[in-house]
XYZ file of C-alpha atoms in Angstrom:
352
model
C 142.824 61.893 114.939
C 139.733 61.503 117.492
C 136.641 63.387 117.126
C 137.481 65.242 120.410
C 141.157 66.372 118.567
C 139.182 67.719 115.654
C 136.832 69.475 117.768
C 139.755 70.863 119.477
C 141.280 72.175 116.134
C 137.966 74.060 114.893
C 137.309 75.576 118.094
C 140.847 77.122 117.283
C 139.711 78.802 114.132
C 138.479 82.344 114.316
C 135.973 81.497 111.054
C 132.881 79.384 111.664
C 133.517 75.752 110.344
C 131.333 72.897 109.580
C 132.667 69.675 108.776
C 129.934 67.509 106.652
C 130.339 63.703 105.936
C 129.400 61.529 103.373
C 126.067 61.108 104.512
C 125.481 64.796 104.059
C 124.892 64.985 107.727
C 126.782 67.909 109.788
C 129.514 65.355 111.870
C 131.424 68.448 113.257
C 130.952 72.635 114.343
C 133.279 74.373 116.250
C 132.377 77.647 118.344
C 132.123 80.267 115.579
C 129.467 77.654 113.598
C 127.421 77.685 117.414
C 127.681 81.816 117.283
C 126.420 81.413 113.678
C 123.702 78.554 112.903
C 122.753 78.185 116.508
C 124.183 74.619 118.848
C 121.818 72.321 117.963
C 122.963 71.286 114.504
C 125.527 68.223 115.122
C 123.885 64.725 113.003
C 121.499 66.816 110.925
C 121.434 66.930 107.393
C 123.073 70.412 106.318
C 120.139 70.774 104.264
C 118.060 71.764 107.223
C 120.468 74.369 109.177
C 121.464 75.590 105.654
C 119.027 75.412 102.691
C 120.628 77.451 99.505
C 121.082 75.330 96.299
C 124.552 77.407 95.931
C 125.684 75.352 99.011
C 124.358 72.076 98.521
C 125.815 71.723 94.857
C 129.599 72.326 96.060
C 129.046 70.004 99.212
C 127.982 67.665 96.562
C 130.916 68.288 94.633
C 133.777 68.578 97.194
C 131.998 64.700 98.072
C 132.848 63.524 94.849
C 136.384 64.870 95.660
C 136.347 68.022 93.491
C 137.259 71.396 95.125
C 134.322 74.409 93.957
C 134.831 77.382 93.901
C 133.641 79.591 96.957
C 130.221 80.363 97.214
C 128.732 83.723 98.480
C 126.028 83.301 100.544
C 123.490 86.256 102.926
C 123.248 84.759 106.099
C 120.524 85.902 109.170
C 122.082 84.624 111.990
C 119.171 84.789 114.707
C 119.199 87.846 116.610
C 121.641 89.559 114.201
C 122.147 91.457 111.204
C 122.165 89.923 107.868
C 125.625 88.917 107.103
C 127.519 88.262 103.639
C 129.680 85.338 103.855
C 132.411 83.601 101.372
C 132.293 80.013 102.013
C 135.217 77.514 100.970
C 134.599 74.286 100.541
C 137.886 71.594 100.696
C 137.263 67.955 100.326
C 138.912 65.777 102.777
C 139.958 61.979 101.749
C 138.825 59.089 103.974
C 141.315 58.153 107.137
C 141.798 54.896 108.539
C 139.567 55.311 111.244
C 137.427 57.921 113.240
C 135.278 60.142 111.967
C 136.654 61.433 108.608
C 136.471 56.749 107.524
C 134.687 57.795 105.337
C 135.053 61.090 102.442
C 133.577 64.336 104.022
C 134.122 68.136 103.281
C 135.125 70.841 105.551
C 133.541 73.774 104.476
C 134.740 76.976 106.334
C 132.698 80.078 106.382
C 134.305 83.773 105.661
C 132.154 86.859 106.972
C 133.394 89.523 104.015
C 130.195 91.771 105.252
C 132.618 94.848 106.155
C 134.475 94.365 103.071
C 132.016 94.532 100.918
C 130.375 97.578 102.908
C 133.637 98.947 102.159
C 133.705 98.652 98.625
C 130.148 99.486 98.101
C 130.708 102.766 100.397
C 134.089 103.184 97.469
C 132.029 102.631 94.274
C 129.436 105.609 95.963
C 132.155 107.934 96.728
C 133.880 107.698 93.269
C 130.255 108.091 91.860
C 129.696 110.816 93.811
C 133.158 112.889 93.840
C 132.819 112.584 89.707
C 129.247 114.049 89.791
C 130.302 116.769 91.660
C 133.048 117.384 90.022
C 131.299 117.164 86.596
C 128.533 119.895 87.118
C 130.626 122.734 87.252
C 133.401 121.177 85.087
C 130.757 121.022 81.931
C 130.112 124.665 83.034
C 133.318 125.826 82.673
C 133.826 124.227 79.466
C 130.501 125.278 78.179
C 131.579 129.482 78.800
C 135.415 128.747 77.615
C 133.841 127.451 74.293
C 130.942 130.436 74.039
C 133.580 133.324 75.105
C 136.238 131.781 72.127
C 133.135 132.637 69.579
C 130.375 134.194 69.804
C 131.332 136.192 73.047
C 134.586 136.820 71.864
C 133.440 140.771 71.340
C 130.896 140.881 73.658
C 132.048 142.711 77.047
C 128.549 142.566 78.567
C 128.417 138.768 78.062
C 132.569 138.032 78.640
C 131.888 139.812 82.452
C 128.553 137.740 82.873
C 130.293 134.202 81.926
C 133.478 134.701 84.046
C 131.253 136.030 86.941
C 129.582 132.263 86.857
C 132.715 130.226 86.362
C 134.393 132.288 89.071
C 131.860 131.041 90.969
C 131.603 127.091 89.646
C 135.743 127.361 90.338
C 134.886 128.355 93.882
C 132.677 125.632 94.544
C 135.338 123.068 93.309
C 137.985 124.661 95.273
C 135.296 124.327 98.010
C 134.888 120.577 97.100
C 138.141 119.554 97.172
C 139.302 121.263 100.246
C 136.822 119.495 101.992
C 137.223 116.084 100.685
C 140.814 117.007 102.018
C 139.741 117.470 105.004
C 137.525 114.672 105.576
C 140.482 112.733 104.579
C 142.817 113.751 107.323
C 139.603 113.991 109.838
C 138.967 109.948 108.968
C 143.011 109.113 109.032
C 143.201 110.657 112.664
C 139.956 109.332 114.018
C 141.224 106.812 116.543
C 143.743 109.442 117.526
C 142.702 111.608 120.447
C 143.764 115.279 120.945
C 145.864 115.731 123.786
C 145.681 119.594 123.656
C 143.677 121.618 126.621
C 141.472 123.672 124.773
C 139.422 126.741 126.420
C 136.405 125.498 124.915
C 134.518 129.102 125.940
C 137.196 131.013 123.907
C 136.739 128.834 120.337
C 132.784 129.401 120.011
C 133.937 133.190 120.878
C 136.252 133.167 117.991
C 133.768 131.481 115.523
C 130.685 134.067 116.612
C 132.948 137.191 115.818
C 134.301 135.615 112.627
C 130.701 134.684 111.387
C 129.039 137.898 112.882
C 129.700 139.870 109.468
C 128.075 136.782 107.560
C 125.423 136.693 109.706
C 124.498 140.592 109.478
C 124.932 140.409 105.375
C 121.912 137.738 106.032
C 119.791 139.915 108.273
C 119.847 137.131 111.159
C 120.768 137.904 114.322
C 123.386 135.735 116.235
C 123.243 134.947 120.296
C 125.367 133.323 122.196
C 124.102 132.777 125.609
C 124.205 129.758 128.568
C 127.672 129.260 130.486
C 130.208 132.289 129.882
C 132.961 131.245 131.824
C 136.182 129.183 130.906
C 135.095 125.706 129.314
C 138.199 122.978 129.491
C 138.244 120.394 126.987
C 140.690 117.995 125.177
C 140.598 119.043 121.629
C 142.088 120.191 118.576
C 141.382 123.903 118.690
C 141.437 124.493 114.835
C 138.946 121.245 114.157
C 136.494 122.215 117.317
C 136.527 125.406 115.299
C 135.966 123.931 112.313
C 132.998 121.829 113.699
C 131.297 125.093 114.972
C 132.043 127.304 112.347
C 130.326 124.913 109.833
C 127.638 124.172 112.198
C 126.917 128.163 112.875
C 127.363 128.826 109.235
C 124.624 125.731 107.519
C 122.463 127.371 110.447
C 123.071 130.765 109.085
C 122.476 129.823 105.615
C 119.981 127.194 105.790
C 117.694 128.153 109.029
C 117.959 132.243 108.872
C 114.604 132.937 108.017
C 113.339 132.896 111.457
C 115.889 136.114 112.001
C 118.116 134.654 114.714
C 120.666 131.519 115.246
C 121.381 130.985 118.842
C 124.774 129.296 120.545
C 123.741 127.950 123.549
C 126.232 126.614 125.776
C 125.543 124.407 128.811
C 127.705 122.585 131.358
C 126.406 118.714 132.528
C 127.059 117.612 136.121
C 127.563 113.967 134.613
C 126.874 112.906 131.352
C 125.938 108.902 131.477
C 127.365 107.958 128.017
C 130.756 109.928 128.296
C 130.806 108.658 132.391
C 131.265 112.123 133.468
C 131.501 115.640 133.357
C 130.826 117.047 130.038
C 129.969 120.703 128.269
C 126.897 120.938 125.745
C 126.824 123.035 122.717
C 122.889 123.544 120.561
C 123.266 125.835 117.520
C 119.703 126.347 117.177
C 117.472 128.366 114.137
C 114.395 129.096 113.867
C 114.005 128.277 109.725
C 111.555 125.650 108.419
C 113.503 122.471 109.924
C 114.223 119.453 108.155
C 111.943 116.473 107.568
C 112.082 113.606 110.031
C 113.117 111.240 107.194
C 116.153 112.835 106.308
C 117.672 112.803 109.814
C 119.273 109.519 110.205
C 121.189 109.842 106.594
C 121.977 113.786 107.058
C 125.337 112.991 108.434
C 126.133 110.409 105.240
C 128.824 112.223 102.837
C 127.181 113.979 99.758
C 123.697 113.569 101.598
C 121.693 116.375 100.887
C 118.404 117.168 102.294
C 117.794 119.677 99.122
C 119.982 119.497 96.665
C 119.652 122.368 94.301
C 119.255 124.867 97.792
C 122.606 123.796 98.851
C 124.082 123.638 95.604
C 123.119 126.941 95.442
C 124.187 128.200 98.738
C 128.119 126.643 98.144
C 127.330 123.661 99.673
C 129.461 119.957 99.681
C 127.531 118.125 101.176
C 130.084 117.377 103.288
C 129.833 119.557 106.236
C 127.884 117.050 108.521
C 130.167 114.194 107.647
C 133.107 115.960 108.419
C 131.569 117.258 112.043
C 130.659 113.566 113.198
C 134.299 112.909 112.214
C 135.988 115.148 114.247
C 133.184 115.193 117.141
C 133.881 111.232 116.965
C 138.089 112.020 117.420
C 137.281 113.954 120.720
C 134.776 111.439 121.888
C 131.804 113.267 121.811
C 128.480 113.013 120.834
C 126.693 114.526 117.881
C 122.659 114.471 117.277
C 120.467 116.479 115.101
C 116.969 117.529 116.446
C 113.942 118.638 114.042
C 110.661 119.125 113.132
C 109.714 120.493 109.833
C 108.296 123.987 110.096
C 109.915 124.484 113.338
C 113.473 124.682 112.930
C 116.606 122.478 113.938
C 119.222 122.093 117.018
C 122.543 120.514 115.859
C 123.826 119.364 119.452
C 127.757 118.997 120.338
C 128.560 117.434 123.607
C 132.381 116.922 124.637
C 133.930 115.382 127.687
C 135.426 118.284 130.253
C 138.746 118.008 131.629
């Protein structure tokens, strides 16, 4: 097979490939290698596009005609993120003429980054679900095992201890519902509603459902901006979901400047959605959240105090499940706030 054949064959691969002779000198690439280790690598020893012992021992051994087993490598491709890669390495006996005369090794390059983002992101959930789960669990048993003996006859104590695990029950029930829901949220992600949804009338329905929560905290809720009919393409019962939770952590969370205020607004165009689009703020006036917490508060099981919202019924899930669902409707979600002056949780969804 000539050179230009091979070259032709690589090219056709969707994994970078790099075929090394026996001189240890890089003889072939094909596209993906030129995305990866740059174009100017043909007749150089590998040594000096890729310098890892790992490597260089199972080129030396896949010479000598043995096949190693894959290596993992971190790669920084210039320009780009650091990648994790699973390299195979397959030795390749001499031909009767052409480039591969001689024994050489074709060692192909496998980017398992996203897998292994994917397991990493499985090992935290697991960890996390089973320490959330554990906390009011060892609760539960703890009173069960106190009201079988010495609480047995104590009616002052027996009302106190099922008082709490009503309460630790609650906040599992909590837990699970919403890891329930974040699980059907995440399944139907690339799905878009198809519903027309009166926008206007959903953040109606969550302000009169939350008004009694908000009196029982002493904060006053406004709604104020656009009043009249606000068409979007939505699920009505997850755009309620979205603002109920977001009214609600605002409620809980940012009430101790007295007031929580939905304010709606309508955008002429909006450049990132190419269009028309409505804007919803829930804004409080409470002490705000520290800059460094922002870009993780979205993260599942992130908490930006974790006894508060522990304490308050909280999931740590809320945020995760609203970028979710404000994802499915193509929206945009951002969080804006200083510490000490409060926080804007901003919802902005395409009109129809």
């Amino acid at each position: 097979m000539s050179q230009g054949a091979i070259g032709q064959v690589l090219d056709a691969l969707p994994s970078a490939v790099l075929l090394i002779g026996r001189d240890e000198r890089i003889a072939q690439g094909n596209v993906a290698a030129n995305r990866l280790f740059g174009t100017q690598f043909l007749g150089r020893p590998y040594v000096t596009v890729l310098r890892q012992p790992g490597f260089g021992a199972a080129v030396s051994a896949a010479l000598r005609g043995a096949r190693p087993d894959p290596v993992r490598l971190r790669l920084h491709p210039t320009g780009q993120a650091e990648t994790i890669t699973l390299v195979h390495f397959s030795p390749l006996p001499p031909a009767p003429e052409g480039p591969l005369s001689t024994n050489s090794v074709l060692a192909s390059f496998e980017d398992i980054t996203a897998l292994e983002t994917a397991e990493a992101m499985r090992r935290d959930f697991v960890a996390n679900v089973s320490h959330e789960l554990r906390t009011p669990l060892t609760a539960l048993m703890g009173f069960i095992e106190t009201l079988r003996s010495s609480a047995r006859d104590d009616a002052a104590a027996r009302d106190r201890f099922l008082s709490i695990m009503e309460r630790e029950a609650a906040r599992m029930n909590r837990l699970v519902g919403d890891l329930l829901s974040l699980s059907r949220v995440e399944g139907e992600e690339r799905m878009r509603p198809t519903t027309k949804v009166d926008l206007a009338l959903v953040l109606k329905g969550v302000t009169q459902t939350l008004e009694p929560v908000a009196e029982a905290a002493q904060v006053k809720l406004i709604s104020e901006g656009e009043t009249g009919a606000l068409p979007v393409q939505g699920d009505p019962d997850q755009l309620t979901q979205v603002f109920s939770n977001l009214v609600e952590n605002a409620i809980k969370y940012g009430g101790q400047g007295g007031e929580v205020r939905l304010r709606v607004s309508a955008i002429a165009h909006e450049p990132v959605l190419r269009g028309k689009a409505y804007r919803v703020d829930v804004i409080d006036r409470g002490e705000g959240i520290d800059e460094q917490h922002l870009p993780r508060i979205t993260e599942r099981f992130y908490r930006v105090d974790t006894h508060r919202s522990r304490e308050k019924g909280g999931t740590g899930l809320g945020l995760a499940i609203v970028k979710h669902i404000v994802a499915r409707h193509r929206g945009r979600f951002r969080v804006d706030s200083k510490k000490g002056e409060g926080s804007c949780f901003t919802v902005i969804l395409p009109a129809v």
